[in-house]
Amino acid sequence: MAKVKAIAEFVILRDKEKCISCQVCARVCSNDGHWRDPDTGEVLSESSRCVGCHFCETLCPTSALIIARTPSQPKANAHWSPRSLTDVTKQAETGGVLLTGMGNDRSFPIYFDHLLLNASQVTNPSIDPLREPMELRTYLGSRPDRWIRHPPQGPSALASVNPPPIPLETPIMFSAMSYGSISLNACKALAMAACEAGTLWNTGEGGLHQDLYPFGKNLIVQVASGRFGVHQEYLNAGAAIEIKIGQGAKPGIGGHLPGEKVTEPISKTRMIPEGTDALSPAPHHDIYSIEDLRQLIFALKEATRYRKPVGVKIAAVHNVAPISSGIVRAGADFLVIDGLRGGTGAAPTVIRDHVGIPIELAVAVVDQRLREEGIRHRASLIAAGGFRSSADVIKAIALGADAVYIGTAALVAMGCHICQRCYTGKCNWGIATQDPYLTKRLNPHIGARRLVNLLRAWSLEIKEMLGGMGINAIESLRGNREQLRAVGLSEVDLRILGVKPAGEAW
Amino acid sequence: MKRIFIREEFCINCRLCEVYCIVQNSKTRNILKAYKGEYPKPQPRVRVEEKGHLSFALQCRHCEDAPCLEACLTGAMGRDPSTDAVLCDEERCVGCWMCIMVCPFGVIRRNREGRRVISKCNLCQGEIIPVCVKNCPNEAIVYEEER
């Protein structure tokens, strides 16, 4: 085999003055990037093995290590970027589909960064959330068409036959990440944090490990095309059920957990033989229409005696608004839209980078469509895919979402540095791996503490921003696009977002 | 009394505890000087034991019923009344190594830094939290009240 010709992405800079040869880096790197030379006692590094996860840099007690992007630059070319060159070189060497992890990292427009929030001045008072009550609680689930039924005979009664909606103490939930794609410790951290913060976590399609059943009160169980780990007890273990049709990182693509990762506990949880590939088909083979989806929704409702909301998750694609309308009419109690920036444990790079539409536009058009059709109350709308801050969350809610899912941000809170190598199973941070040497690196108690801190911090910021607008409840902001103004967007963008340009008054 | 507890399920075998123990027991307490300028190099009082993917940091357990206290010929080994830590008075230690012989955990070692005395964890006298606990990146050793 000829020498690999792709240029290394990172360079490991070791400050010899500071390096004390303690070998911490050599012990922790799962890619064998560092080692101790037995002859000289020096610790050496090989840059070509570095994936840029920064674990060694974080642990180095003398800050002797810096992981930098390689200064090696091919000849400047506005059309052929170093990335295109590397990709073509890699494919010429391997003949395979390029894989990647996490969300789309290309420079498509980020509409959140073109939207600005309002604040109260003189004519309406702003609210200080430290002195006055501020409500972040929101409810997930369908609302009845009519609240009161007036029968011809007898007294009026509550009309609701809907499953009771689920209260969320903050409109931020943890998105679906399966046990298998992430470690059990990572699942535990998410579960503990969701329970403490009064929000929901999601099993993904990996089933529910026995140890996690106690966290069911704050859980959404997922039913996806592979139907892994789905049984009566599982469906009833959580607060809600989510049918996964698509994922923002890879719309139209199934999933593939390689057999090496299907260890004994995962095989038990997923109900598949140990060591076999867990293949999720691209479509649900029993869903080829809205009518088929309705059958599955009601099959799941039957299985849970109509006590749990059933939702549907789709990727944001071109036809997202009519599809959403169909899903709501099919009986979904909540609808999840996963945008272009949504993450994944493994996806073909070309799919992740080029399929789907931005979540900002998708949420706006779906909310608008459901309102126009008078069915917005029938389902909660959850936005997902690349939420980086509380500002993104509040803007999505102003565009029409009830709540948002965070996945990448949650992983970052647990240590992830978005090196995009989840698919290798060698995650140094102990998140996207099943290797017993690596999974113990994520202490779920530390992970949960950091996640709760993140939710607390974002919630406080959301309260501050709401107060500034003179609004005292998050539900009053939902779809309130007057609180948004756009800068640097075209007329078409403004029309689709339903937002006025900055400078235009009410 | 507070004790150091081991949570071996979270030990990642990075051995930062050893690094910081060395610094704490060095003359300068400066990491670069301790490693590059002090001879003989200070030795760690905590050691990470490792087998397969199981590892944990082990230091003196400061046993309630400490055999080293009874084995000590000169009375150098004593218990600190304020912290209940088992400490060695190096002025009185004669280097007979009896404590090393009787220690059930093998956490007492010969001091190779100077005089013929023993070397063991002193719970970082003067520090609120022992440095190994403070610097463990994964809380695999914790300093807590006994339950």
XYZ file of C-alpha atoms in Angstrom:
653
model
C 0.000 0.000 0.000
C 1.372 3.376 -1.003
C 2.029 6.142 1.502
C -1.084 8.139 2.436
C -1.049 11.402 0.501
C -3.723 13.448 2.276
C -2.214 16.301 4.287
C -2.612 16.016 8.075
C -5.318 18.308 9.369
C -3.681 19.249 12.656
C -0.240 19.825 14.008
C 0.651 18.942 17.595
C 2.858 21.681 19.026
C 4.798 20.499 22.085
C 6.693 23.131 24.042
C 9.836 21.242 25.062
C 10.598 23.862 27.737
C 7.305 23.084 29.437
C 6.932 19.344 28.769
C 7.766 17.363 31.906
C 7.393 13.982 30.175
C 4.665 12.997 32.645
C 3.043 10.965 29.830
C -0.508 12.032 30.654
C -1.035 12.775 26.935
C 0.459 9.435 25.927
C -1.845 7.562 28.314
C -5.044 9.269 27.243
C -4.811 9.590 23.436
C -6.991 6.907 21.842
C -5.416 7.643 18.461
C -1.848 6.925 19.643
C -0.845 10.505 18.880
C 1.666 10.650 21.753
C 4.129 8.137 23.159
C 7.243 7.989 25.331
C 10.471 7.171 23.604
C 12.023 4.421 25.765
C 15.557 5.392 24.730
C 15.472 9.091 25.554
C 12.554 9.225 28.010
C 11.089 12.050 25.942
C 7.419 12.164 25.000
C 6.950 12.448 21.238
C 3.921 13.123 19.010
C 2.731 12.271 15.523
C 0.553 15.001 14.061
C -0.966 12.870 11.299
C -2.825 10.787 13.904
C -4.390 13.805 15.620
C -8.145 14.290 15.120
C -8.291 17.613 16.958
C -10.334 16.557 19.987
C -8.107 18.586 22.343
C -8.358 16.030 25.167
C -4.580 15.923 25.709
C -4.379 19.697 25.603
C -7.085 19.945 28.269
C -5.335 17.497 30.583
C -1.706 18.626 30.095
C -0.644 19.904 33.544
C 1.898 22.397 32.194
C 0.008 23.617 29.106
C 2.883 22.313 27.018
C 0.566 21.130 24.247
C -1.242 23.145 21.611
C -3.265 21.464 18.885
C -3.283 23.799 15.906
C -4.634 23.598 12.395
C -1.805 22.690 10.108
C -0.015 25.690 8.617
C 0.596 23.609 5.500
C -1.442 25.255 2.745
C -1.914 24.119 -0.809
C -1.721 26.875 -3.414
C -4.461 29.411 -2.833
C -7.480 28.666 -4.992
C -10.898 30.223 -4.544
C -12.576 27.222 -6.139
C -10.475 24.290 -4.893
C -10.364 24.694 -1.131
C -7.936 22.610 0.952
C -11.006 20.670 2.094
C -12.028 19.743 -1.451
C -8.462 18.647 -2.180
C -8.307 16.501 0.956
C -11.688 14.925 0.244
C -10.799 14.031 -3.325
C -7.421 12.655 -2.206
C -9.031 10.529 0.491
C -11.599 9.142 -1.912
C -8.938 8.410 -4.497
C -7.160 6.409 -1.811
C -10.115 4.587 -0.281
C -12.772 4.433 -3.006
C -15.383 4.878 -0.304
C -18.117 7.217 0.834
C -16.607 9.810 3.166
C -18.043 9.582 6.657
C -18.329 12.233 9.294
C -20.008 13.009 12.587
C -21.811 15.983 14.196
C -23.662 18.657 12.220
C -23.136 20.494 8.956
C -20.037 22.694 9.311
C -20.197 24.514 5.972
C -20.641 28.248 5.577
C -24.321 28.310 4.642
C -26.126 31.407 5.939
C -27.058 31.266 9.615
C -30.362 33.111 9.751
C -30.256 33.346 13.552
C -27.319 35.709 13.122
C -29.445 37.947 10.907
C -32.286 38.258 13.416
C -32.385 40.772 16.257
C -34.646 40.894 19.290
C -36.830 43.725 20.498
C -36.777 45.493 23.872
C -39.231 47.765 25.641
C -38.582 51.520 25.790
C -40.842 54.180 27.369
C -44.171 53.112 25.866
C -44.233 49.681 27.443
C -42.407 48.632 30.587
C -39.652 46.053 30.607
C -39.697 43.460 33.386
C -36.890 42.628 35.770
C -36.914 38.815 36.078
C -35.023 39.015 39.369
C -37.871 40.994 40.961
C -40.958 39.800 39.151
C -42.239 36.351 38.205
C -41.137 35.072 34.823
C -42.669 31.905 33.401
C -40.554 29.578 31.312
C -42.854 26.608 31.768
C -44.399 25.348 28.589
C -46.491 22.301 27.762
C -45.813 19.659 25.167
C -48.751 18.001 23.483
C -51.941 18.653 21.592
C -54.688 21.025 22.676
C -58.316 20.120 22.015
C -60.275 21.896 19.278
C -62.840 22.922 21.890
C -62.324 23.038 25.639
C -65.935 22.673 26.729
C -68.506 20.253 25.353
C -72.161 21.243 25.585
C -74.247 18.107 25.130
C -77.987 18.471 24.314
C -78.801 16.970 27.680
C -76.866 17.130 30.919
C -74.176 19.492 32.151
C -71.292 20.824 30.056
C -68.023 18.999 30.443
C -64.368 19.314 29.514
C -64.054 18.225 25.923
C -60.479 17.033 26.079
C -59.747 13.478 25.073
C -56.145 14.365 24.405
C -53.354 12.767 26.367
C -52.306 15.113 29.170
C -49.618 17.527 27.923
C -46.176 17.256 29.478
C -44.940 20.256 31.448
C -41.436 21.491 30.646
C -39.786 23.758 33.208
C -37.634 25.247 30.463
C -38.280 25.118 26.708
C -34.966 23.343 26.088
C -34.903 19.540 25.764
C -32.182 17.026 24.974
C -32.478 15.616 21.491
C -32.443 11.980 20.499
C -29.070 10.344 20.982
C -29.142 6.579 21.117
C -27.363 4.261 23.515
C -24.911 2.828 21.024
C -24.105 6.066 19.271
C -23.212 7.483 22.688
C -22.034 5.693 25.804
C -24.253 4.605 28.673
C -22.542 7.174 30.886
C -23.487 9.915 28.426
C -27.113 8.668 28.411
C -27.095 8.640 32.220
C -25.790 12.199 32.345
C -28.565 13.374 30.001
C -31.194 11.446 31.948
C -30.103 12.755 35.330
C -29.871 16.318 34.034
C -33.328 16.170 32.406
C -34.879 14.913 35.644
C -33.178 17.585 37.710
C -33.967 20.439 35.337
C -37.556 19.353 34.683
C -37.132 18.842 30.966
C -37.054 15.791 28.688
C -34.350 13.550 27.286
C -34.741 11.143 24.410
C -33.609 7.551 23.912
C -32.919 7.889 20.222
C -33.583 4.613 18.523
C -31.276 2.579 20.713
C -33.858 1.285 23.139
C -33.783 1.937 26.861
C -31.102 0.323 29.003
C -32.405 -1.301 32.189
C -30.466 1.178 34.352
C -32.306 4.080 32.748
C -35.896 3.023 33.438
C -35.965 5.096 36.676
C -35.488 8.219 34.539
C -38.657 7.483 32.541
C -40.707 10.356 33.928
C -38.617 12.794 31.885
C -38.110 10.632 28.850
C -39.275 10.574 25.258
C -38.920 7.069 23.832
C -38.234 6.910 20.143
C -39.601 4.491 17.595
C -37.512 4.604 14.443
C -37.246 2.621 11.252
C -35.063 -0.075 12.834
C -37.584 -0.557 15.697
C -34.664 -1.388 17.988
C -35.596 -2.184 21.563
C -39.284 -1.433 21.033
C -41.635 -3.410 23.258
C -44.675 -2.762 25.409
C -42.703 -1.898 28.539
C -40.419 0.442 26.577
C -43.319 2.333 25.026
C -44.844 2.870 28.430
C -41.561 3.720 30.145
C -41.406 7.337 29.026
C -43.579 10.426 29.175
C -44.052 10.528 25.423
C -43.300 8.617 22.223
C -41.548 10.001 19.169
C -41.685 8.395 15.737
C -38.469 9.226 13.959
C -38.910 9.617 10.240
C -35.804 11.650 9.523
C -32.809 13.371 11.001
C -31.449 16.798 10.075
C -27.918 15.579 9.534
C -28.973 12.895 7.086
C -32.463 13.365 5.650
C -33.495 10.358 3.608
C -30.726 8.189 4.999
C -30.965 5.362 7.494
C -28.574 4.548 10.298
C -25.802 2.029 10.723
C -24.285 1.100 14.072
C -21.310 -1.116 13.226
C -21.196 -4.571 14.780
C -18.063 -3.769 16.808
C -20.131 -1.324 18.851
C -22.936 -3.809 19.471
C -21.627 -5.070 22.787
C -23.566 -7.350 25.088
C -25.546 -4.625 26.924
C -26.317 -2.868 23.631
C -27.445 -6.109 21.997
C -29.772 -6.721 24.945
C -31.124 -3.174 24.871
C -31.623 -3.161 21.113
C -32.850 -6.769 21.047
C -30.434 -7.819 18.288
C -27.636 -10.441 18.300
C -24.322 -9.353 19.759
C -21.772 -8.148 17.209
C -24.243 -7.712 14.346
C -24.620 -4.420 12.516
C -27.644 -2.441 13.666
C -29.119 -1.217 10.404
C -31.919 1.319 10.418
C -33.586 1.407 7.017
C -33.904 4.769 5.286
C -37.726 4.669 5.287
C -40.081 2.947 7.704
C -41.055 -0.011 5.584
C -44.627 0.269 6.818
C -44.954 4.000 6.136
C -45.346 5.150 2.559
C -48.013 7.816 3.126
C -49.602 10.077 5.731
C -52.337 7.434 6.125
C -49.695 4.812 6.983
C -48.140 7.217 9.484
C -51.569 7.698 11.065
C -51.796 3.936 11.538
C -48.490 3.827 13.387
C -49.369 6.873 15.504
C -52.622 5.251 16.573
C -51.026 1.835 17.029
C -48.647 3.473 19.510
C -51.504 5.368 21.147
C -53.402 2.102 21.545
C -50.314 0.484 23.029
C -50.117 3.235 25.634
C -53.898 3.475 26.197
C -53.981 7.077 24.857
C -52.145 8.284 27.955
C -48.966 9.473 26.260
C -48.474 12.093 23.576
C -47.118 10.642 20.333
C -44.971 12.883 18.161
C -43.216 12.675 14.840
C -39.725 13.865 14.003
C -38.791 14.798 10.450
C -35.828 16.464 8.840
C -36.336 19.954 7.436
C -36.618 19.409 3.696
C -38.050 21.424 0.823
C -41.634 20.307 1.306
C -41.550 20.579 5.094
C -44.687 22.708 5.562
C -47.197 20.486 3.698
C -45.605 17.359 5.206
C -45.986 18.872 8.677
C -49.593 19.667 7.982
C -50.145 16.027 7.045
C -48.368 14.808 10.158
C -50.482 16.982 12.434
C -53.639 15.822 10.654
C -52.438 12.240 11.069
C -52.778 12.732 14.807
C -49.317 13.665 16.036
C -49.367 15.475 19.383
C -46.030 17.093 18.746
C -43.924 17.654 15.700
C -40.137 17.848 15.638
C -38.345 19.576 12.775
C -34.622 18.863 12.613
C -32.717 21.427 10.541
C -29.691 21.479 8.290
C -27.264 21.858 11.198
C -28.573 18.880 13.155
C -25.929 16.450 14.383
C -25.326 12.754 13.982
C -23.027 9.994 15.169
C -22.232 9.008 11.604
C -23.393 10.171 8.189
C -22.007 10.365 4.686
C -20.284 13.772 4.528
C -21.924 14.691 1.243
C -25.406 14.092 2.687
C -24.732 15.962 5.902
C -23.289 18.913 4.040
C -25.779 19.271 1.201
C -29.211 17.913 2.136
C -31.956 19.736 3.976
C -32.873 23.345 4.727
C -32.048 25.682 7.636
C -34.186 25.248 10.747
C -35.011 28.981 10.981
C -36.836 28.908 7.632
C -38.433 25.528 8.313
C -39.875 26.554 11.685
C -41.219 29.786 10.239
C -42.988 28.134 7.297
C -44.349 25.227 9.346
C -45.736 27.502 12.056
C -47.250 29.770 9.394
C -48.813 26.872 7.492
C -50.308 25.259 10.588
C -51.776 28.608 11.683
C -53.251 29.249 8.239
C -54.903 25.836 8.326
C -56.169 26.378 11.863
C -54.446 23.295 13.257
C -51.489 24.873 15.073
C -53.054 24.036 18.464
C -53.235 20.348 17.621
C -49.495 19.813 17.973
C -46.522 21.353 19.737
C -43.709 22.332 17.430
C -40.158 21.465 18.480
C -37.217 22.920 16.585
C -33.900 21.092 16.474
C -30.566 21.385 14.780
C -27.621 23.502 15.785
C -28.824 25.654 18.677
C -25.697 27.342 20.017
C -27.016 29.764 22.602
C -30.058 31.009 24.469
C -30.421 33.684 21.773
C -30.905 31.000 19.101
C -33.506 29.335 21.340
C -35.512 32.501 21.924
C -35.391 33.433 18.228
C -36.686 29.982 17.259
C -39.535 30.367 19.739
C -40.356 33.806 18.354
C -40.429 32.212 14.893
C -43.042 29.734 16.080
C -41.481 26.835 18.002
C -42.875 25.684 21.359
C -39.555 24.302 22.514
C -36.200 23.301 21.116
C -34.002 20.240 21.194
C -30.306 20.627 21.885
C -27.928 17.798 21.011
C -24.566 19.212 20.025
C -24.700 21.895 22.725
C -25.428 19.185 25.308
C -22.478 17.127 24.110
C -20.232 20.181 24.208
C -21.347 20.751 27.792
C -20.176 17.206 28.552
C -16.763 17.837 26.984
C -17.179 17.300 23.229
C -14.959 19.517 21.088
C -16.815 18.694 17.818
C -13.883 16.927 16.180
C -16.494 15.107 14.049
C -14.958 11.664 14.558
C -17.931 10.125 16.391
C -18.121 7.397 13.759
C -14.688 6.000 14.661
C -15.824 4.907 18.127
C -12.615 6.327 19.596
C -14.085 9.376 21.310
C -11.493 10.523 23.812
C -14.120 12.346 25.828
C -15.943 9.067 26.507
C -19.119 10.173 24.722
C -19.374 8.537 21.284
C -17.691 5.257 22.153
C -18.322 1.855 23.702
C -14.668 1.097 24.496
C -14.455 0.394 28.245
C -11.168 2.322 28.436
C -12.912 5.400 27.048
C -16.494 5.289 28.343
C -15.363 5.735 31.947
C -13.888 9.112 31.011
C -17.344 10.590 31.238
C -18.399 10.648 34.852
C -22.201 10.950 34.553
C -22.398 12.984 37.751
C -20.030 15.606 36.318
C -21.830 15.441 32.963
C -25.247 15.919 34.575
C -23.987 18.814 36.691
C -22.610 20.563 33.608
C -25.817 19.975 31.640
C -27.967 21.341 34.452
C -25.665 24.353 34.650
C -26.057 24.932 30.917
C -29.854 24.736 31.080
C -29.891 27.024 34.105
C -27.648 29.575 32.419
C -29.662 29.589 29.196
C -32.941 29.780 31.120
C -31.708 32.794 33.080
C -30.628 34.486 29.868
C -33.975 33.740 28.230
C -35.731 35.298 31.231
C -33.580 38.409 30.910
C -34.340 38.715 27.199
C -38.062 38.110 27.731
C -38.104 40.701 30.484
C -36.441 43.185 28.177
C -39.234 42.683 25.685
C -41.784 43.234 28.417
C -43.063 39.669 28.201
C -43.455 37.576 31.339
C -44.146 34.123 29.889
C -42.361 32.159 27.208
C -45.703 31.028 25.769
C -46.517 34.667 24.981
C -43.464 34.828 22.748
C -44.267 31.753 20.677
C -44.733 32.829 17.069
C -44.535 36.486 18.114
C -42.485 37.565 15.112
C -43.015 41.239 15.837
C -40.297 40.763 18.452
C -37.846 39.961 15.654
C -36.264 42.230 13.080
C -33.923 41.120 10.319
C -30.669 42.631 9.124
C -29.007 41.833 5.808
C -31.712 39.530 4.424
C -33.428 39.613 1.064
C -37.132 40.361 0.550
C -37.738 36.678 -0.119
C -36.028 35.633 3.128
C -38.137 38.167 5.026
C -41.326 36.885 3.456
C -40.513 33.265 4.288
C -39.428 34.109 7.836
C -42.427 36.415 8.284
C -40.146 39.010 9.826
C -39.869 42.740 9.147
C -36.537 44.363 8.308
C -34.741 46.227 11.083
C -35.883 49.831 11.160
C -39.485 49.130 10.208
C -41.892 49.889 13.058
C -44.980 47.861 13.971
C -13.694 12.572 59.633
C -13.099 13.139 55.966
C -11.541 10.379 53.918
C -10.361 9.895 50.367
C -12.723 7.549 48.557
C -11.886 5.757 45.332
C -14.360 5.538 42.463
C -12.471 3.166 40.232
C -15.259 3.178 37.616
C -14.251 6.735 36.712
C -10.451 6.496 36.905
C -9.075 7.136 33.431
C -5.479 6.236 34.299
C -4.117 9.649 33.300
C -2.059 9.767 36.519
C -2.452 13.480 37.016
C -2.853 12.658 40.719
C 0.720 11.376 40.732
C 1.925 14.493 38.903
C 0.319 16.873 41.374
C 1.424 14.745 44.344
C 5.008 15.032 43.137
C 4.655 18.812 42.897
C 3.067 19.038 46.346
C 5.915 17.067 47.887
C 8.658 18.944 46.043
C 10.810 21.645 47.631
C 9.696 24.410 45.277
C 6.071 23.312 44.687
C 6.513 24.513 41.128
C 5.680 21.906 38.518
C 8.458 22.782 36.078
C 11.121 23.089 38.785
C 9.930 19.934 40.549
C 10.285 17.897 37.368
C 13.256 19.589 35.753
C 15.297 21.094 38.568
C 15.051 18.911 41.666
C 17.345 15.949 42.171
C 16.488 13.427 43.339
C 13.048 13.893 41.773
C 10.305 13.926 44.408
C 8.314 10.692 44.518
C 4.529 10.523 44.449
C 2.706 9.368 47.580
C -0.233 8.226 45.472
C 0.122 5.541 42.820
C -2.315 4.443 40.148
C -2.810 0.690 40.120
C -3.812 -0.711 36.755
C -4.994 -3.992 35.297
C -6.746 -4.085 31.929
C -9.236 -1.271 31.756
C -9.542 -1.141 35.534
C -7.413 1.444 37.284
C -7.568 3.477 40.457
C -5.439 5.866 42.464
C -4.319 4.420 45.778
C -2.784 6.313 48.662
C -2.602 5.763 52.443
C -6.088 4.875 53.669
C -5.365 6.394 57.096
C -6.940 3.249 58.565
C -8.991 3.442 61.724
C -7.161 0.400 63.038
C -3.805 1.167 61.403
C -1.302 -1.703 61.658
C 1.590 0.687 60.940
C 0.898 2.525 64.212
C 1.429 -0.657 66.196
C 4.370 -1.836 64.148
C 6.358 1.382 64.512
C 9.320 0.807 66.847
C 10.016 4.412 67.695
C 6.569 5.911 67.829
C 7.291 7.985 64.733
C 4.011 6.933 63.173
C 1.190 8.754 64.897
C -2.297 9.991 64.373
C -3.001 13.652 63.942
C -5.745 14.469 66.441
C -7.300 17.200 64.331
C -7.621 15.371 60.997
C -7.240 11.720 62.106
C -4.548 11.372 59.427
C -1.782 8.849 60.047
C 1.460 10.840 59.843
C 5.116 9.939 60.153
C 7.433 12.112 62.242
C 10.545 11.928 60.100
C 12.728 13.078 63.019
C 11.861 9.900 64.893
C 11.688 7.481 61.935
C 14.743 5.220 61.866
C 13.986 3.495 58.587
C 13.308 0.011 59.940
C 10.588 -0.446 57.282
C 8.311 -2.347 59.659
C 5.361 -0.148 58.595
C 6.074 -1.034 54.986
C 5.986 -4.717 55.937
C 2.629 -4.519 57.718
C 0.757 -2.073 55.467
C -2.096 -4.088 53.914
C -2.345 -1.673 50.974
C 1.348 -1.325 50.139
C 1.080 2.431 50.168
C 4.098 3.168 52.386
C 7.394 3.362 50.503
C 11.006 4.074 51.211
C 11.855 7.721 50.814
C 14.381 7.996 48.007
C 14.615 11.754 48.198
C 17.068 12.023 51.090
C 17.267 10.546 54.575
C 16.528 6.908 55.335
C 12.877 7.424 56.290
C 9.551 6.319 54.870
C 7.361 8.180 52.409
C 3.592 8.187 52.606
C 0.513 10.288 51.978
C -0.053 12.937 54.644
C -3.437 14.063 53.255
C -1.650 17.226 52.078
C -1.322 18.825 55.522
C -2.275 22.477 55.306
C -4.436 22.064 52.197
C -8.224 22.040 52.478
C -8.527 19.344 49.804
C -5.657 16.941 48.998
C -4.092 17.894 45.655
C -4.750 14.484 44.073
C -8.467 14.939 44.689
C -8.447 18.581 43.640
C -6.766 17.835 40.320
C -8.506 14.610 39.337
C -10.209 15.463 36.028
C -12.995 12.910 36.483
C -13.697 12.925 40.233
C -12.400 9.367 40.451
C -11.056 10.167 43.916
C -13.181 12.255 46.250
C -12.578 13.667 49.713
C -15.753 13.251 51.719
C -17.130 12.679 55.159
C -17.387 9.032 56.028
C -20.934 7.759 55.689
